Amino acid sequence: MDPLDAGTRYSPRAPADSDLGEHFLPASDSKKLEKHRKPTKKEGIGIGVGLLVMAVVLALITGLLVWHFHLRRAEKIKKKYNGSLKITNEPYLDDYEDPNSSAFQELADKVVLQLKSFYSKNPRVSKYYMGSSVLAFSDDLDENQENVVAYYRSEFEVSQGQESVVDGDLTIKEEPEQSKSRAFASPEENILKFENMVSGVEDSRLTKTFENPQKHSHHAQSGKNITLESPGFPDSPYPPNTFIEWELRADHGFRVMLSFLKFSLEEDCRKDFIKVYNSLAPIEEKALAEKCGSYYPNEPLTFVSSRNVMLLRLLTDQDKNFPGFRAVFTQIPKDLAACGGELTGLNGTFQTPNYPGYYPASIKCVWNIEVPVEKYVKVEFKTFDLSEPGVRRRECLKDYVELNDQKLCGSKLKTKVISSNSNTMRVSFRSDKSYVYQGFLAEFYAFEPSNPCPGTFKCFNNKCISPLLECDGWDDCEDNSDEKHCTCSDSQITCKNSLCKPKMWQCDGVDDCGDNTDEENCGQCKEEEFTCLNNHCVSNRKMCNGKDDCGDGSDELDCGGVSIVPCTSLTHRCKNDKCINKQNPECDGTEDCEDGSDEDNCACGKKPYKSSRIVGGTDTREGEWPWQVSLHVEPKGHVCGASVISNRWLVTAAHCVQDRDIRYSSPDVWDVYLGLHIQQVIGTGTVKRKLKQIIPHPKYNKETFDNDIALMELESAVPLNNNIWPICLPTASYKFPIGSSVWITGWGATREAGFLAHVLQKAEVRIINSTVCGKLMSDPITPQMLCAGVLSGGVDACQGDSGGPLSYLANNTRYYLAGVVSWGDGCAHRNKAGVYTRVTRFRRWIKELTGV
Ligand SMILES: *[C@@H]1O[C@H](CO)[C@@H](O)[C@H](O)[C@H]1NC(C)=O
Ligand SMILES: *[C@@H]1O[C@H](CO)[C@@H](O)[C@H](O)[C@H]1NC(C)=O
Ligand SMILES: *[C@@H]1O[C@H](CO)[C@@H](O)[C@H](O)[C@H]1NC(C)=O
Ligand SMILES: *[C@@H]1O[C@H](CO)[C@@H](O)[C@H](O)[C@H]1NC(C)=O
Ligand SMILES: *[C@@H]1O[C@H](CO)[C@@H](O)[C@H](O)[C@H]1NC(C)=O
Ligand SMILES: *[C@@H]1O[C@H](CO)[C@@H](O)[C@H](O)[C@H]1NC(C)=O
Ligand SMILES: [Ca+2]
Ligand SMILES: [Ca+2]
Ligand SMILES: [Ca+2]
């Protein structure tokens, strides 16, 4: 066990007033209090008069000063520009690494002198020039000639209104090759030759708050890791208003490799962030990444430099301080991150350099694939992430892969399989100077042109899939060719366009056929009518007219402004027992109730980590579903799932706690594992607890599984952390829209005999129309039940556990417990629905018994 594991000590969330155990307090609070300490009453009266007189005098003086400086002289604004340039007529010396060496000073003086003369040639900027300083030098091996790269900062004091002129003149993009040195070259021998000058204004986020960063310099050693940590890591959170730079250098001919092992910063990159540069100066053009939030442990973010330098910056604002990071860096030979080559044989894999770490900037790789003659080549991308925010996908102007004259970029590929019409294929990859990602992992196969998919189904795009997936309603080929020319089965809808879709997708508001066949005859209202939640139809004109025309009040919900209305089962009841007409107002960031109670207890339901990887598949990551619980009974082991709703209470299914061969209703038979990821592996984030009591719902019906819900109280409270965190409970009026997607998770023990997944599994499912579900299932669906069916293709493992959560992601921010896995096919088989206990029906019961 790692005693320095920060993940288990801090909860990266805003402090809340709930009873959620450990909280993370912003370190700035105490400071603020000190600053605003008020004098006591007596002191106050005594010095009050004196202060008044002083204030008048001060005001006069201040006024005079303001007049003097403000009106007599135009206001000047300090502006800083940073840049880099290459010096082509000086060899690189090792001493340049040390800013205190005389060699450094000498060259820096020369550069500053020359920059001064450069600016003096531009009359528009020269009058504002204050001076330059060289921050660092690095070497740059270029066609076997060793050059020096200088990183500098220039300061200007610009009159107000003139900033844009100066910005325009001082923002210099890299010079094109032809114009090399034109502006700087001089006949004099002694003068430095400059090339590739890049400069621009410094980020205002930084220059406003901070003057200069606190600096650390390190030089890498081969085969050795040097550790870098944010201040206080892991015992205390980083301090507020931190600005630190780590200069990382490697030997000549090596690259710097930086890996983050732990990473937990504030969620919002405008507040706290790290930035990695492929340079020693913080030049945006050489930025490799900007990161914030928390990343999964054991999935290090790894960056590789292009040359032998890298710069890491940490910036934090005044509040919400998080644990921070631990990173290691080392040096790797330059060619370790080389790529491309000749690929032969019948199959093989290839990937971007440094995969699954981030690829280096400014790299070009070419793979020439050659398979035996008379066979063709097929390339399949297993993962793909070359995304640049703000770049439109089709253009692929920055980083891209090119094959068959087709450019691919972004993070979502339409077709993952691309094939050739010959026995060779050329795949090239290039990255530009800034912002890098994980890249791709690809496989190539040789195939017989006459029989590309022996024994399997051949998609139009040459992908091969299991014959069982043909005509099952899911687009497994990714070009829909497995769903063409099908004869639909009894369990399917025959769409007018002749596609077949599972019947469970009928009348759920999602057009699955593509021509809306599955959404017709669903008792909808006419076009000019509004469909009430009780399925009545009222004229559109009667919506939001202040009168309940539907009979259930649904025509008066969500009418723009929030107002207090008579309480119905559809309205949200505030703590003060007044009801409002906004649907799902809880924890949406706006105080909608008069008493603000809709925004109380909102620490729940957030996943702690971000992923640096594009993931598919059904395995989860540690900490991905921190409310998932594994309930064990000796000697069987895992038998049911449950969900954490507070540091003391769990929700599970009533049928899990009925006496059978074992006295499941007795608290002592159970062992509760919280924060568990892999069965049989007790991780550092795992906590085992016994139970104090079990409360099955008094109206649980063994025959119909109606009211299949139970509460469990832990013997003692658990500390909440990144691996153990409560899911939000929906209020009674919360709407989970039919057709929306939800997640089921579990180890799948109870359903399929003999099958037990070791790693927690997940599957995306979709809420099914209950009327439709009732027709599909052999047993009745009561109002206390909710149906859902597998959404994504390719899922056929058993993911759900009885008692486990059905998690709904609201507005992309937090998860709500929509259901408890009850009966039907919780195993998430295609074409089969699972039935869940509808948690909204039990909100009041849960509150009464647990206080949550
Ligand atoms: C350079 O010198 C200053 C003071 O002379 C010292 O504080 C600093 O640590 C030195 N820097 C290095 C990299 O040696
Ligand atoms: C100068 O540094 C800031 C970061 O401090 C960066 O945002 C800005 O883009 C840099 N200038 C250039 C030309 O890259
Ligand atoms: C350095 O750290 C990386 C990342 O955790 C690790 O993979 C590597 O084995 C370490 N190398 C040494 C020599 O400790
Ligand atoms: C790749 O080729 C080898 C023989 O070269 C074969 O044994 C293996 O099954 C092939 N793998 C795939 C996934 O086709
Ligand atoms: C559910 O389906 C039935 C028809 O089977 C339809 O009348 C009803 O409107 C649907 N419910 C919703 C909310 O779409
Ligand atoms: C969803 O979240 C965004 C911010 O992430 C917020 O602006 C918006 O109002 C939210 N919408 C709802 C319906 O809660
Ligand atoms: Ca299919
Ligand atoms: Ca549908
Ligand atoms: Ca609200």
Short mmCIF file of C-alpha atoms in Angstrom, two decimals, residues 62-341:
data_model
loop_
_atom_site.label_atom_id
_atom_site.label_comp_id
_atom_site.label_asym_id
_atom_site.label_seq_id
_atom_site.Cartn_x
_atom_site.Cartn_y
_atom_site.Cartn_z
CA THR A 62 -5.64 61.02 -3.05
CA GLY A 63 -7.78 63.23 -5.22
CA LEU A 64 -4.82 65.48 -5.94
CA LEU A 65 -2.60 62.55 -6.73
CA VAL A 66 -5.17 60.99 -9.02
CA TRP A 67 -5.60 64.24 -10.84
CA HIS A 68 -1.87 64.65 -11.12
CA PHE A 69 -1.14 61.21 -12.48
CA HIS A 70 -4.29 60.34 -14.26
CA LEU A 71 -5.17 63.53 -16.06
CA ARG A 72 -1.75 65.01 -16.49
CA ARG A 73 -0.26 61.92 -18.02
CA ALA A 74 -1.95 59.28 -20.19
CA GLU A 75 -2.25 56.01 -18.34
CA LYS A 76 0.47 53.50 -19.20
CA ILE A 77 -0.12 49.82 -19.31
CA LYS A 78 2.60 47.28 -18.68
CA LYS A 79 2.71 44.56 -21.30
CA LYS A 80 4.95 41.54 -21.41
CA TYR A 81 5.82 39.56 -24.48
CA ASN A 82 7.56 36.25 -24.49
CA GLY A 83 9.31 34.63 -27.37
CA SER A 84 11.99 32.35 -28.63
CA LEU A 85 14.54 32.60 -31.40
CA LYS A 86 17.24 30.42 -32.85
CA ILE A 87 20.83 31.62 -33.04
CA THR A 88 22.49 29.89 -35.97
CA ASN A 89 26.04 31.11 -35.71
CA GLU A 90 26.89 30.09 -32.15
CA PRO A 91 27.65 26.60 -30.86
CA TYR A 92 25.78 25.36 -27.82
CA LEU A 93 27.78 25.24 -24.58
CA ASP A 94 26.88 23.15 -21.56
CA ASP A 95 27.29 26.25 -19.39
CA TYR A 96 24.21 27.78 -20.97
CA GLU A 97 22.10 25.61 -18.71
CA ASP A 98 23.21 27.61 -15.70
CA PRO A 99 21.83 31.16 -15.75
CA ASN A 100 24.55 32.18 -13.27
CA SER A 101 27.44 31.15 -15.50
CA SER A 102 29.49 33.76 -17.24
CA ALA A 103 28.88 32.11 -20.63
CA PHE A 104 25.14 32.49 -20.12
CA GLN A 105 25.48 36.11 -19.09
CA GLU A 106 27.67 36.93 -22.05
CA LEU A 107 25.34 35.48 -24.66
CA ALA A 108 22.26 36.85 -22.90
CA ASP A 109 23.73 40.37 -22.98
CA LYS A 110 24.36 40.03 -26.69
CA VAL A 111 20.81 38.84 -27.34
CA VAL A 112 19.31 41.66 -25.27
CA LEU A 113 21.41 44.23 -27.10
CA GLN A 114 20.32 42.90 -30.43
CA LEU A 115 16.66 42.74 -29.44
CA LYS A 116 16.89 46.36 -28.39
CA SER A 117 18.21 47.34 -31.78
CA PHE A 118 15.53 45.20 -33.41
CA TYR A 119 12.74 47.04 -31.60
CA SER A 120 14.37 50.41 -32.22
CA LYS A 121 13.89 49.88 -35.95
CA ASN A 122 10.13 49.92 -35.44
CA PRO A 123 9.07 53.47 -34.50
CA ARG A 124 5.60 52.33 -33.52
CA VAL A 125 6.88 50.17 -30.69
CA SER A 126 10.31 51.58 -29.83
CA LYS A 127 8.92 54.46 -27.76
CA TYR A 128 7.20 51.98 -25.44
CA TYR A 129 10.11 49.57 -25.05
CA MET A 130 11.31 49.05 -21.50
CA GLY A 131 13.78 46.20 -21.85
CA SER A 132 14.27 42.49 -22.45
CA SER A 133 15.68 39.62 -20.50
CA VAL A 134 16.78 36.16 -21.53
CA LEU A 135 15.07 33.46 -19.52
CA ALA A 136 16.92 30.43 -20.80
CA PHE A 137 18.87 28.79 -23.57
CA SER A 138 18.54 25.32 -25.01
CA ASP A 139 20.23 23.41 -27.79
CA ASP A 140 18.65 22.51 -31.07
CA LEU A 141 20.21 19.87 -33.27
CA ASP A 142 19.38 20.77 -36.82
CA GLU A 143 20.86 18.78 -39.74
CA ASN A 144 23.85 17.99 -37.57
CA GLN A 145 24.48 21.61 -36.87
CA GLU A 146 24.06 22.55 -33.28
CA ASN A 147 22.20 25.80 -32.70
CA VAL A 148 21.23 27.73 -29.60
CA VAL A 149 17.60 28.59 -28.87
CA ALA A 150 17.05 31.60 -26.67
CA TYR A 151 13.87 32.20 -24.68
CA TYR A 152 13.27 35.81 -23.79
CA ARG A 153 10.79 38.25 -22.38
CA SER A 154 10.35 41.85 -23.50
CA GLU A 155 8.51 44.51 -21.54
CA PHE A 156 6.67 47.52 -22.83
CA GLU A 157 4.79 50.38 -21.26
CA VAL A 158 2.08 51.25 -23.69
CA SER A 159 -0.25 54.23 -23.68
CA GLN A 160 -3.84 53.29 -23.22
CA GLY A 161 -5.48 52.66 -26.57
CA GLN A 162 -2.22 51.73 -28.26
CA GLU A 163 -2.09 48.15 -27.04
CA SER A 164 -3.44 46.65 -30.21
CA VAL A 165 -0.82 48.37 -32.38
CA VAL A 166 1.93 46.94 -30.23
CA ASP A 167 0.27 43.55 -30.02
CA GLY A 168 0.07 43.43 -33.78
CA ASP A 169 3.70 44.34 -34.26
CA LEU A 170 5.04 42.09 -31.55
CA THR A 171 3.07 38.97 -32.26
CA ILE A 172 5.48 37.23 -34.54
CA LYS A 173 4.72 33.83 -35.97
CA GLU A 174 7.58 31.60 -36.98
CA GLU A 175 9.35 33.12 -39.96
CA PRO A 176 9.09 31.27 -43.24
CA GLU A 177 12.35 29.70 -44.39
CA GLN A 178 13.06 32.22 -47.20
CA SER A 179 12.90 35.29 -45.00
CA LYS A 180 15.39 33.76 -42.59
CA SER A 181 17.51 36.27 -40.78
CA ARG A 182 16.55 39.07 -43.14
CA ALA A 183 15.54 41.47 -40.45
CA PHE A 184 18.34 40.55 -38.11
CA ALA A 185 21.33 39.63 -40.20
CA SER A 186 24.02 42.18 -40.39
CA PRO A 187 27.31 42.30 -42.23
CA GLU A 188 29.18 42.67 -38.97
CA GLU A 189 31.01 39.53 -37.91
CA ASN A 190 30.21 39.82 -34.25
CA ILE A 191 26.49 39.84 -34.68
CA LEU A 192 24.25 36.88 -33.88
CA LYS A 193 22.16 35.39 -36.64
CA PHE A 194 18.57 35.00 -35.56
CA GLU A 195 16.04 32.64 -37.07
CA ASN A 196 12.59 31.27 -36.26
CA MET A 197 11.62 34.15 -34.03
CA VAL A 198 8.30 33.56 -32.28
CA SER A 199 6.77 35.95 -29.79
CA GLY A 200 3.46 37.04 -28.35
CA VAL A 201 1.76 38.63 -25.40
CA GLU A 202 1.81 36.79 -22.09
CA ASP A 203 -1.38 35.25 -20.84
CA SER A 204 -3.33 37.88 -18.90
CA ARG A 205 -4.50 35.20 -16.47
CA LEU A 206 -0.92 35.15 -15.27
CA THR A 207 0.45 38.63 -15.58
CA LYS A 208 -2.43 40.20 -13.66
CA THR A 209 -2.00 38.08 -10.59
CA PHE A 210 1.65 37.23 -10.57
CA GLU A 211 4.88 38.93 -11.24
CA ASN A 212 7.28 36.03 -11.46
CA PRO A 213 6.96 32.34 -10.89
CA GLN A 214 8.81 30.44 -8.26
CA LYS A 215 11.35 28.46 -10.27
CA HIS A 216 12.83 24.99 -9.99
CA SER A 217 15.38 23.54 -12.40
CA HIS A 218 16.18 19.88 -12.86
CA HIS A 219 18.43 17.90 -15.12
CA ALA A 220 17.36 14.36 -16.00
CA GLN A 221 19.46 11.23 -15.69
CA SER A 222 19.01 8.14 -17.81
CA GLY A 223 17.36 5.25 -16.01
CA LYS A 224 16.47 7.39 -13.04
CA ASN A 225 13.21 9.10 -12.17
CA ILE A 226 13.22 12.54 -10.59
CA THR A 227 10.06 13.29 -8.64
CA LEU A 228 8.20 16.57 -8.92
CA GLU A 229 5.36 17.42 -6.60
CA SER A 230 3.02 20.29 -6.06
CA PRO A 231 3.74 22.05 -2.74
CA GLY A 232 2.51 20.08 0.26
CA PHE A 233 1.72 16.95 -1.74
CA PRO A 234 0.38 14.58 -0.51
CA ASP A 235 -0.15 15.70 3.07
CA SER A 236 -1.81 19.03 2.42
CA PRO A 237 -3.45 20.78 -0.50
CA TYR A 238 -1.50 23.16 -2.65
CA PRO A 239 -1.56 26.77 -1.40
CA PRO A 240 -3.71 29.46 -3.03
CA ASN A 241 -2.21 31.81 -5.63
CA THR A 242 0.60 29.45 -6.48
CA PHE A 243 2.72 30.07 -9.54
CA ILE A 244 5.54 27.59 -9.96
CA GLU A 245 7.68 26.64 -12.92
CA TRP A 246 9.76 23.52 -13.25
CA GLU A 247 12.44 23.72 -15.93
CA LEU A 248 13.24 20.20 -17.08
CA ARG A 249 16.33 19.44 -19.09
CA ALA A 250 17.93 16.34 -20.54
CA ASP A 251 21.34 15.56 -22.07
CA HIS A 252 22.06 16.33 -25.69
CA GLY A 253 20.33 13.94 -28.03
CA PHE A 254 17.74 12.95 -25.42
CA ARG A 255 14.11 13.83 -24.86
CA VAL A 256 12.43 14.71 -21.58
CA MET A 257 9.71 12.30 -20.56
CA LEU A 258 7.28 13.52 -17.90
CA SER A 259 4.64 11.25 -16.32
CA PHE A 260 1.97 12.34 -13.85
CA LEU A 261 1.35 9.55 -11.35
CA LYS A 262 -1.25 11.35 -9.23
CA PHE A 263 -3.24 14.24 -10.49
CA SER A 264 -6.01 16.05 -8.66
CA LEU A 265 -6.64 19.74 -9.29
CA GLU A 266 -9.74 21.90 -9.24
CA GLU A 267 -12.19 20.96 -11.98
CA ASP A 268 -12.17 24.35 -13.67
CA CYS A 269 -9.11 25.09 -15.83
CA ARG A 270 -9.78 28.81 -15.65
CA LYS A 271 -8.94 28.59 -11.96
CA ASP A 272 -6.25 26.01 -11.27
CA PHE A 273 -4.26 24.24 -13.96
CA ILE A 274 -0.96 22.87 -15.08
CA LYS A 275 0.52 23.55 -18.43
CA VAL A 276 3.26 21.62 -20.19
CA TYR A 277 5.45 23.29 -22.79
CA ASN A 278 7.74 21.80 -25.38
CA SER A 279 10.18 24.59 -24.67
CA LEU A 280 11.72 26.41 -21.72
CA ALA A 281 9.60 29.46 -22.27
CA PRO A 282 5.84 29.52 -21.86
CA ILE A 283 5.10 30.09 -25.51
CA GLU A 284 1.58 29.19 -26.53
CA GLU A 285 2.80 27.90 -29.87
CA LYS A 286 4.80 25.27 -27.99
CA ALA A 287 2.18 24.30 -25.43
CA LEU A 288 1.70 20.53 -25.25
CA ALA A 289 -1.21 20.40 -22.84
CA GLU A 290 -3.26 22.27 -20.26
CA LYS A 291 -4.87 20.04 -17.63
CA CYS A 292 -7.07 20.37 -14.58
CA GLY A 293 -9.47 18.12 -12.64
CA SER A 294 -8.54 14.63 -11.45
CA TYR A 295 -7.19 11.82 -13.57
CA TYR A 296 -7.47 8.13 -12.89
CA PRO A 297 -4.58 6.75 -10.90
CA ASN A 298 -2.63 4.03 -12.73
CA GLU A 299 -3.29 5.77 -15.99
CA PRO A 300 -0.42 8.21 -16.08
CA LEU A 301 -0.53 11.23 -18.29
CA THR A 302 2.83 11.00 -20.05
CA PHE A 303 4.42 13.66 -22.23
CA VAL A 304 7.56 13.53 -24.36
CA SER A 305 9.46 16.61 -25.51
CA SER A 306 10.75 17.18 -29.03
CA ARG A 307 14.11 18.44 -27.88
CA ASN A 308 15.92 18.15 -24.59
CA VAL A 309 13.83 20.63 -22.62
CA MET A 310 10.36 20.91 -21.18
CA LEU A 311 8.60 23.40 -18.93
CA LEU A 312 5.90 22.56 -16.42
CA ARG A 313 3.83 25.29 -14.84
CA LEU A 314 1.35 25.15 -11.99
CA LEU A 315 -1.07 28.00 -11.45
CA THR A 316 -3.75 28.20 -8.78
CA ASP A 317 -6.20 30.91 -7.85
CA GLN A 318 -7.26 32.13 -4.43
CA ASP A 319 -9.69 29.41 -3.42
CA LYS A 320 -10.51 25.70 -3.56
CA ASN A 321 -7.16 24.07 -3.11
CA PHE A 322 -6.82 20.43 -4.07
CA PRO A 323 -4.22 17.75 -3.33
CA GLY A 324 -2.18 18.55 -6.45
CA PHE A 325 0.09 16.20 -8.33
CA ARG A 326 3.07 13.92 -8.24
CA ALA A 327 5.03 13.43 -11.44
CA VAL A 328 8.30 11.81 -12.39
CA PHE A 329 10.58 12.75 -15.21
CA THR A 330 13.46 11.06 -16.91
CA GLN A 331 15.29 11.21 -20.20
CA ILE A 332 14.91 8.85 -23.10
CA PRO A 333 17.08 8.57 -26.22
CA LYS A 334 15.65 10.62 -29.06
CA ASP A 335 14.92 7.63 -31.27
CA LEU A 336 12.82 5.92 -28.59
CA ALA A 337 10.00 8.14 -29.67
CA ALA A 338 10.68 7.52 -33.35
CA CYS A 339 7.98 5.88 -35.35
CA GLY A 340 6.89 4.44 -38.66
CA GLY A 341 8.52 1.65 -40.62
#
